[in-house]
């Protein structure tokens, strides 16, 4: 069953990658990583087809919203802080910190809502496995990056 899921996901990846814009390596890599993550999580959680059909739309919506929040808000704050940290007044720095805390709270509330929604789709044990799988995938990805960087 696991092999079937992986083969299906790899075929989906190949289909997606064939539609990628030529010359846009960043988007190709991003899609490749996303496909590998989907395959890894699917394998680790051992989702049934019914669970998978309900899980992935929730997960993808959560990931997209989380990415949107980080992209819009955190990058704006960080660029302000990076470019003028030494020039910020105490009041401006306090305001910036408050905005960053509000964004972190928004991300936390989003995650809470996501987990609450997942409880209706998969058992709590698989939700815990999801957290572990995400962490393991990130570690493996980082390790591959480090290994590739060393071999240059």
CSV table of C-alpha atoms in Angstrom, one decimal:
chain,number,residue,atom,x,y,z
A,1,UNK,CA,0.0,0.0,0.0
A,2,UNK,CA,2.8,2.4,0.9
A,3,UNK,CA,4.6,1.7,-2.4
A,4,UNK,CA,1.5,2.4,-4.3
A,5,UNK,CA,1.1,5.8,-2.6
A,6,UNK,CA,4.7,6.7,-3.2
A,7,UNK,CA,4.5,5.7,-6.9
A,8,UNK,CA,1.3,7.8,-7.3
A,9,UNK,CA,2.9,10.8,-5.6
A,10,UNK,CA,6.0,10.5,-7.8
A,11,UNK,CA,3.8,10.4,-10.9
A,12,UNK,CA,2.0,13.4,-9.7
A,13,UNK,CA,5.3,15.2,-9.1
A,14,UNK,CA,6.5,14.3,-12.6
A,15,UNK,CA,3.3,15.7,-14.0
A,16,UNK,CA,3.6,18.9,-12.0
A,17,UNK,CA,7.2,19.4,-12.9
A,18,UNK,CA,6.5,19.0,-16.6
A,19,UNK,CA,4.3,22.1,-16.4
A,20,UNK,CA,6.8,24.2,-14.5
A,21,UNK,CA,8.0,27.3,-16.3
A,22,UNK,CA,11.2,26.7,-18.2
A,23,UNK,CA,14.2,28.5,-16.6
A,24,UNK,CA,12.5,29.1,-13.3
A,25,UNK,CA,14.8,26.9,-11.1
A,26,UNK,CA,13.5,28.4,-7.8
A,27,UNK,CA,9.9,27.4,-8.5
A,28,UNK,CA,11.0,24.0,-9.8
A,29,UNK,CA,13.0,23.3,-6.6
A,30,UNK,CA,10.1,24.6,-4.5
A,31,UNK,CA,7.7,22.2,-6.2
A,32,UNK,CA,10.1,19.4,-6.0
A,33,UNK,CA,10.5,19.9,-2.2
A,34,UNK,CA,6.8,20.2,-1.8
A,35,UNK,CA,6.2,16.9,-3.7
A,36,UNK,CA,8.9,15.2,-1.6
A,37,UNK,CA,7.3,16.5,1.6
A,38,UNK,CA,3.8,15.2,0.5
A,39,UNK,CA,5.3,11.8,-0.2
A,40,UNK,CA,7.2,11.8,3.1
A,41,UNK,CA,4.2,12.8,5.2
A,42,UNK,CA,1.8,10.4,3.4
A,43,UNK,CA,4.3,7.6,4.1
A,44,UNK,CA,4.9,8.5,7.7
A,45,UNK,CA,1.2,9.0,8.6
A,46,UNK,CA,0.0,5.9,6.6
A,47,UNK,CA,-3.1,7.8,5.6
A,48,UNK,CA,-6.1,5.8,4.3
A,49,UNK,CA,-7.5,7.1,1.0
A,50,UNK,CA,-10.5,8.6,2.8
A,51,UNK,CA,-8.2,10.3,5.4
A,52,UNK,CA,-5.9,11.5,2.6
A,53,UNK,CA,-8.8,13.0,0.7
A,54,UNK,CA,-9.8,15.1,3.7
A,55,UNK,CA,-6.4,15.7,5.1
A,56,UNK,CA,-4.5,17.2,2.1
A,57,UNK,CA,-7.0,20.1,1.4
A,58,UNK,CA,-6.8,21.1,5.0
A,59,UNK,CA,-3.0,20.8,5.2
A,60,UNK,CA,-2.5,22.7,1.9
A,61,UNK,CA,-4.8,25.5,3.0
A,62,UNK,CA,-3.0,25.7,6.3
A,63,UNK,CA,0.4,25.8,4.6
A,64,UNK,CA,-0.7,28.4,2.1
A,65,UNK,CA,-2.3,30.7,4.8
A,66,UNK,CA,0.8,30.3,7.0
A,67,UNK,CA,3.1,31.2,4.1
A,68,UNK,CA,0.9,34.2,3.2
A,69,UNK,CA,1.0,35.5,6.8
A,70,UNK,CA,4.8,35.1,7.0
A,71,UNK,CA,5.4,36.6,3.6
A,72,UNK,CA,3.2,39.7,4.0
A,73,UNK,CA,3.9,40.6,7.6
A,74,UNK,CA,7.1,39.1,8.9
A,75,UNK,CA,9.2,40.0,5.9
A,76,UNK,CA,8.0,43.6,6.2
A,77,UNK,CA,8.9,43.8,9.8
A,78,UNK,CA,12.2,42.1,9.3
A,79,UNK,CA,13.2,44.4,6.5
A,80,UNK,CA,12.5,47.4,8.7
A,81,UNK,CA,14.4,45.9,11.5
A,82,UNK,CA,17.3,44.8,9.3
A,83,UNK,CA,17.7,48.0,7.4
A,84,UNK,CA,17.5,50.5,10.3
A,85,UNK,CA,17.9,48.6,13.6
A,86,UNK,CA,20.5,51.1,14.8
A,87,UNK,CA,18.3,54.0,13.7
A,88,UNK,CA,15.1,52.9,15.3
A,89,UNK,CA,13.8,54.9,18.2
A,90,UNK,CA,12.7,53.0,21.3
A,91,UNK,CA,9.1,53.7,20.4
A,92,UNK,CA,9.5,52.5,16.9
A,93,UNK,CA,11.2,49.3,18.1
A,94,UNK,CA,8.4,48.7,20.6
A,95,UNK,CA,5.8,49.1,17.9
A,96,UNK,CA,7.7,46.7,15.6
A,97,UNK,CA,8.0,44.1,18.4
A,98,UNK,CA,4.2,44.5,19.1
A,99,UNK,CA,3.5,43.9,15.4
A,100,UNK,CA,5.7,40.9,15.3
A,101,UNK,CA,4.1,39.5,18.4
A,102,UNK,CA,0.6,40.0,16.9
A,103,UNK,CA,1.8,38.1,13.8
A,104,UNK,CA,3.1,35.2,15.9
A,105,UNK,CA,-0.2,35.1,17.7
A,106,UNK,CA,-2.0,35.0,14.4
A,107,UNK,CA,0.1,32.1,13.3
A,108,UNK,CA,-0.5,30.3,16.6
A,109,UNK,CA,-4.2,30.8,16.3
A,110,UNK,CA,-4.1,29.5,12.7
A,111,UNK,CA,-2.2,26.3,14.0
A,112,UNK,CA,-4.8,25.8,16.8
A,113,UNK,CA,-7.6,26.0,14.3
A,114,UNK,CA,-5.8,23.7,11.9
A,115,UNK,CA,-5.3,21.1,14.7
A,116,UNK,CA,-9.0,21.4,15.7
A,117,UNK,CA,-10.0,20.8,12.1
A,118,UNK,CA,-7.7,17.8,11.8
A,119,UNK,CA,-9.2,16.1,14.9
A,120,UNK,CA,-12.3,15.6,12.8
A,121,UNK,CA,-10.3,14.0,10.0
A,122,UNK,CA,-7.5,11.9,11.5
A,123,UNK,CA,-6.9,10.4,14.9
A,124,UNK,CA,-4.8,12.4,17.5
A,125,UNK,CA,-2.0,9.8,17.1
A,126,UNK,CA,-1.6,10.7,13.5
A,127,UNK,CA,-1.7,14.4,14.3
A,128,UNK,CA,1.3,13.8,16.6
A,129,UNK,CA,3.0,11.8,13.9
A,130,UNK,CA,2.4,14.7,11.5
A,131,UNK,CA,4.3,17.1,13.8
A,132,UNK,CA,7.2,14.5,14.0
A,133,UNK,CA,7.1,13.9,10.3
A,134,UNK,CA,7.3,17.7,9.5
A,135,UNK,CA,10.3,18.0,11.9
A,136,UNK,CA,12.0,15.0,10.4
A,137,UNK,CA,11.5,16.2,6.9
A,138,UNK,CA,12.9,19.6,7.8
A,139,UNK,CA,16.0,18.0,9.4
A,140,UNK,CA,16.6,15.8,6.3
A,141,UNK,CA,16.2,18.7,4.0
A,142,UNK,CA,18.6,20.8,6.0
A,143,UNK,CA,21.1,17.9,6.1
A,144,UNK,CA,20.9,17.5,2.3
A,145,UNK,CA,21.5,21.2,1.9
A,146,UNK,CA,24.5,21.1,4.2
A,147,UNK,CA,25.9,17.9,2.5
A,148,UNK,CA,25.5,19.6,-0.9
A,149,UNK,CA,27.2,22.8,0.3
A,150,UNK,CA,30.1,20.8,1.6
A,151,UNK,CA,30.6,18.9,-1.6
A,152,UNK,CA,31.0,22.1,-3.6
